[in-house]
Amino acid sequence: MACPPAAHPSPERQPSVKVILASADVQRVVDRIAHQILEKTQGAADTVLLGIPTRGAPLARRLAARISTFEDVDVPVGVLDITLYRDDLRRHATRAVGPTQLPPGGIDGKRVVLVDDVLFSGRTVRAALDALNDVGRPASVQLAVLVDRGHRELPIRADYVGKNIPTALAESVKVTLVETDGADEVRLCGGTR
């Protein structure tokens, strides 16, 4: 995924692009979050990982694979589509509704860890909490994100954060993953050089 171009770039005001996490860094961050989940959940007992599309779903699968590698524990993984729960449907083009796929044991009475790539305003997580209420009643809900860029509009915080990246509102964080984009990378885009 490319960083957006400037509206009218001039040679002296080219948009800035900075690689924050390269491929090896992304893997280390995923490993660290997997270890933290194991520690905070007593070995991932009664824990389910639910990825928020698009990039949260493959991240949830990666976390489950790493947890299995570290502790030989199979953590159920699912996908939670939040499209119809977003509060910006009237302002942005409608995107296709994807399937919500719960693990065979469901989520009732389990600790659910929502997984997403970037935490920004908190509105995606709010939509995920609304969607979660419609599919079951977990014992508790936690949040794991690859990147927290700040600028919250709602009182939401992540329990597991791969990297905190202070940003300006005019900047954007672009995450690419092998599963969706062909490469693992996190870039900070915007501003000028």
JSON list of N, CA, C and O in Angstrom, two decimals, residues 27-38 62-73:
[
{"chain": "A", "resi": 27, "resn": "GLN", "atom": "N", "xyz": [8.02, -8.93, 12.76]},
{"chain": "A", "resi": 27, "resn": "GLN", "atom": "CA", "xyz": [8.03, -10.28, 13.35]},
{"chain": "A", "resi": 27, "resn": "GLN", "atom": "C", "xyz": [8.39, -10.24, 14.84]},
{"chain": "A", "resi": 27, "resn": "GLN", "atom": "O", "xyz": [7.76, -10.91, 15.66]},
{"chain": "A", "resi": 28, "resn": "ARG", "atom": "N", "xyz": [9.37, -9.42, 15.20]},
{"chain": "A", "resi": 28, "resn": "ARG", "atom": "CA", "xyz": [9.74, -9.28, 16.62]},
{"chain": "A", "resi": 28, "resn": "ARG", "atom": "C", "xyz": [8.59, -8.72, 17.45]},
{"chain": "A", "resi": 28, "resn": "ARG", "atom": "O", "xyz": [8.32, -9.17, 18.56]},
{"chain": "A", "resi": 29, "resn": "VAL", "atom": "N", "xyz": [7.88, -7.75, 16.90]},
{"chain": "A", "resi": 29, "resn": "VAL", "atom": "CA", "xyz": [6.74, -7.14, 17.60]},
{"chain": "A", "resi": 29, "resn": "VAL", "atom": "C", "xyz": [5.63, -8.17, 17.79]},
{"chain": "A", "resi": 29, "resn": "VAL", "atom": "O", "xyz": [5.05, -8.27, 18.88]},
{"chain": "A", "resi": 30, "resn": "VAL", "atom": "N", "xyz": [5.34, -8.95, 16.77]},
{"chain": "A", "resi": 30, "resn": "VAL", "atom": "CA", "xyz": [4.31, -10.00, 16.88]},
{"chain": "A", "resi": 30, "resn": "VAL", "atom": "C", "xyz": [4.73, -11.02, 17.95]},
{"chain": "A", "resi": 30, "resn": "VAL", "atom": "O", "xyz": [3.91, -11.43, 18.78]},
{"chain": "A", "resi": 31, "resn": "ASP", "atom": "N", "xyz": [5.99, -11.40, 17.96]},
{"chain": "A", "resi": 31, "resn": "ASP", "atom": "CA", "xyz": [6.48, -12.33, 18.98]},
{"chain": "A", "resi": 31, "resn": "ASP", "atom": "C", "xyz": [6.31, -11.75, 20.38]},
{"chain": "A", "resi": 31, "resn": "ASP", "atom": "O", "xyz": [5.88, -12.44, 21.30]},
{"chain": "A", "resi": 32, "resn": "ARG", "atom": "N", "xyz": [6.64, -10.47, 20.54]},
{"chain": "A", "resi": 32, "resn": "ARG", "atom": "CA", "xyz": [6.52, -9.83, 21.85]},
{"chain": "A", "resi": 32, "resn": "ARG", "atom": "C", "xyz": [5.06, -9.79, 22.32]},
{"chain": "A", "resi": 32, "resn": "ARG", "atom": "O", "xyz": [4.75, -10.10, 23.47]},
{"chain": "A", "resi": 33, "resn": "ILE", "atom": "N", "xyz": [4.16, -9.42, 21.41]},
{"chain": "A", "resi": 33, "resn": "ILE", "atom": "CA", "xyz": [2.73, -9.39, 21.78]},
{"chain": "A", "resi": 33, "resn": "ILE", "atom": "C", "xyz": [2.26, -10.79, 22.14]},
{"chain": "A", "resi": 33, "resn": "ILE", "atom": "O", "xyz": [1.51, -10.96, 23.12]},
{"chain": "A", "resi": 34, "resn": "ALA", "atom": "N", "xyz": [2.69, -11.80, 21.42]},
{"chain": "A", "resi": 34, "resn": "ALA", "atom": "CA", "xyz": [2.29, -13.19, 21.74]},
{"chain": "A", "resi": 34, "resn": "ALA", "atom": "C", "xyz": [2.76, -13.57, 23.15]},
{"chain": "A", "resi": 34, "resn": "ALA", "atom": "O", "xyz": [2.00, -14.17, 23.91]},
{"chain": "A", "resi": 35, "resn": "HIS", "atom": "N", "xyz": [3.99, -13.21, 23.48]},
{"chain": "A", "resi": 35, "resn": "HIS", "atom": "CA", "xyz": [4.50, -13.48, 24.83]},
{"chain": "A", "resi": 35, "resn": "HIS", "atom": "C", "xyz": [3.69, -12.73, 25.89]},
{"chain": "A", "resi": 35, "resn": "HIS", "atom": "O", "xyz": [3.37, -13.28, 26.95]},
{"chain": "A", "resi": 36, "resn": "GLN", "atom": "N", "xyz": [3.36, -11.47, 25.61]},
{"chain": "A", "resi": 36, "resn": "GLN", "atom": "CA", "xyz": [2.58, -10.69, 26.57]},
{"chain": "A", "resi": 36, "resn": "GLN", "atom": "C", "xyz": [1.19, -11.28, 26.77]},
{"chain": "A", "resi": 36, "resn": "GLN", "atom": "O", "xyz": [0.68, -11.32, 27.89]},
{"chain": "A", "resi": 37, "resn": "ILE", "atom": "N", "xyz": [0.57, -11.75, 25.70]},
{"chain": "A", "resi": 37, "resn": "ILE", "atom": "CA", "xyz": [-0.74, -12.38, 25.82]},
{"chain": "A", "resi": 37, "resn": "ILE", "atom": "C", "xyz": [-0.63, -13.62, 26.69]},
{"chain": "A", "resi": 37, "resn": "ILE", "atom": "O", "xyz": [-1.46, -13.84, 27.58]},
{"chain": "A", "resi": 38, "resn": "LEU", "atom": "N", "xyz": [0.39, -14.42, 26.47]},
{"chain": "A", "resi": 38, "resn": "LEU", "atom": "CA", "xyz": [0.59, -15.62, 27.30]},
{"chain": "A", "resi": 38, "resn": "LEU", "atom": "C", "xyz": [0.75, -15.26, 28.77]},
{"chain": "A", "resi": 38, "resn": "LEU", "atom": "O", "xyz": [0.18, -15.91, 29.65]},
{"chain": "A", "resi": 62, "resn": "ARG", "atom": "N", "xyz": [-1.35, -14.92, 12.99]},
{"chain": "A", "resi": 62, "resn": "ARG", "atom": "CA", "xyz": [0.08, -14.95, 13.32]},
{"chain": "A", "resi": 62, "resn": "ARG", "atom": "C", "xyz": [0.30, -15.08, 14.82]},
{"chain": "A", "resi": 62, "resn": "ARG", "atom": "O", "xyz": [1.16, -15.84, 15.27]},
{"chain": "A", "resi": 63, "resn": "LEU", "atom": "N", "xyz": [-0.46, -14.30, 15.59]},
{"chain": "A", "resi": 63, "resn": "LEU", "atom": "CA", "xyz": [-0.33, -14.36, 17.05]},
{"chain": "A", "resi": 63, "resn": "LEU", "atom": "C", "xyz": [-0.65, -15.77, 17.55]},
{"chain": "A", "resi": 63, "resn": "LEU", "atom": "O", "xyz": [0.07, -16.31, 18.40]},
{"chain": "A", "resi": 64, "resn": "ALA", "atom": "N", "xyz": [-1.71, -16.36, 17.03]},
{"chain": "A", "resi": 64, "resn": "ALA", "atom": "CA", "xyz": [-2.08, -17.72, 17.45]},
{"chain": "A", "resi": 64, "resn": "ALA", "atom": "C", "xyz": [-0.97, -18.71, 17.09]},
{"chain": "A", "resi": 64, "resn": "ALA", "atom": "O", "xyz": [-0.65, -19.60, 17.89]},
{"chain": "A", "resi": 65, "resn": "ALA", "atom": "N", "xyz": [-0.38, -18.56, 15.93]},
{"chain": "A", "resi": 65, "resn": "ALA", "atom": "CA", "xyz": [0.71, -19.46, 15.51]},
{"chain": "A", "resi": 65, "resn": "ALA", "atom": "C", "xyz": [1.93, -19.30, 16.42]},
{"chain": "A", "resi": 65, "resn": "ALA", "atom": "O", "xyz": [2.56, -20.29, 16.81]},
{"chain": "A", "resi": 66, "resn": "ARG", "atom": "N", "xyz": [2.26, -18.06, 16.77]},
{"chain": "A", "resi": 66, "resn": "ARG", "atom": "CA", "xyz": [3.41, -17.83, 17.64]},
{"chain": "A", "resi": 66, "resn": "ARG", "atom": "C", "xyz": [3.15, -18.35, 19.05]},
{"chain": "A", "resi": 66, "resn": "ARG", "atom": "O", "xyz": [4.03, -18.93, 19.69]},
{"chain": "A", "resi": 67, "resn": "ILE", "atom": "N", "xyz": [1.93, -18.16, 19.56]},
{"chain": "A", "resi": 67, "resn": "ILE", "atom": "CA", "xyz": [1.58, -18.68, 20.88]},
{"chain": "A", "resi": 67, "resn": "ILE", "atom": "C", "xyz": [1.70, -20.20, 20.87]},
{"chain": "A", "resi": 67, "resn": "ILE", "atom": "O", "xyz": [2.25, -20.79, 21.81]},
{"chain": "A", "resi": 68, "resn": "SER", "atom": "N", "xyz": [1.25, -20.82, 19.80]},
{"chain": "A", "resi": 68, "resn": "SER", "atom": "CA", "xyz": [1.37, -22.28, 19.68]},
{"chain": "A", "resi": 68, "resn": "SER", "atom": "C", "xyz": [2.83, -22.72, 19.66]},
{"chain": "A", "resi": 68, "resn": "SER", "atom": "O", "xyz": [3.19, -23.71, 20.27]},
{"chain": "A", "resi": 69, "resn": "THR", "atom": "N", "xyz": [3.66, -21.96, 18.98]},
{"chain": "A", "resi": 69, "resn": "THR", "atom": "CA", "xyz": [5.09, -22.28, 18.92]},
{"chain": "A", "resi": 69, "resn": "THR", "atom": "C", "xyz": [5.74, -22.14, 20.30]},
{"chain": "A", "resi": 69, "resn": "THR", "atom": "O", "xyz": [6.53, -22.99, 20.71]},
{"chain": "A", "resi": 70, "resn": "PHE", "atom": "N", "xyz": [5.39, -21.08, 21.02]},
{"chain": "A", "resi": 70, "resn": "PHE", "atom": "CA", "xyz": [6.03, -20.82, 22.32]},
{"chain": "A", "resi": 70, "resn": "PHE", "atom": "C", "xyz": [5.55, -21.75, 23.42]},
{"chain": "A", "resi": 70, "resn": "PHE", "atom": "O", "xyz": [6.31, -22.16, 24.28]},
{"chain": "A", "resi": 71, "resn": "GLU", "atom": "N", "xyz": [4.26, -22.08, 23.43]},
{"chain": "A", "resi": 71, "resn": "GLU", "atom": "CA", "xyz": [3.69, -22.83, 24.56]},
{"chain": "A", "resi": 71, "resn": "GLU", "atom": "C", "xyz": [2.93, -24.07, 24.17]},
{"chain": "A", "resi": 71, "resn": "GLU", "atom": "O", "xyz": [2.32, -24.71, 25.02]},
{"chain": "A", "resi": 72, "resn": "ASP", "atom": "N", "xyz": [2.90, -24.41, 22.88]},
{"chain": "A", "resi": 72, "resn": "ASP", "atom": "CA", "xyz": [2.16, -25.58, 22.41]},
{"chain": "A", "resi": 72, "resn": "ASP", "atom": "C", "xyz": [0.69, -25.52, 22.84]},
{"chain": "A", "resi": 72, "resn": "ASP", "atom": "O", "xyz": [0.11, -26.50, 23.30]},
{"chain": "A", "resi": 73, "resn": "VAL", "atom": "N", "xyz": [0.10, -24.32, 22.72]},
{"chain": "A", "resi": 73, "resn": "VAL", "atom": "CA", "xyz": [-1.30, -24.08, 23.05]},
{"chain": "A", "resi": 73, "resn": "VAL", "atom": "C", "xyz": [-2.00, -23.62, 21.78]},
{"chain": "A", "resi": 73, "resn": "VAL", "atom": "O", "xyz": [-1.51, -22.71, 21.10]}
]
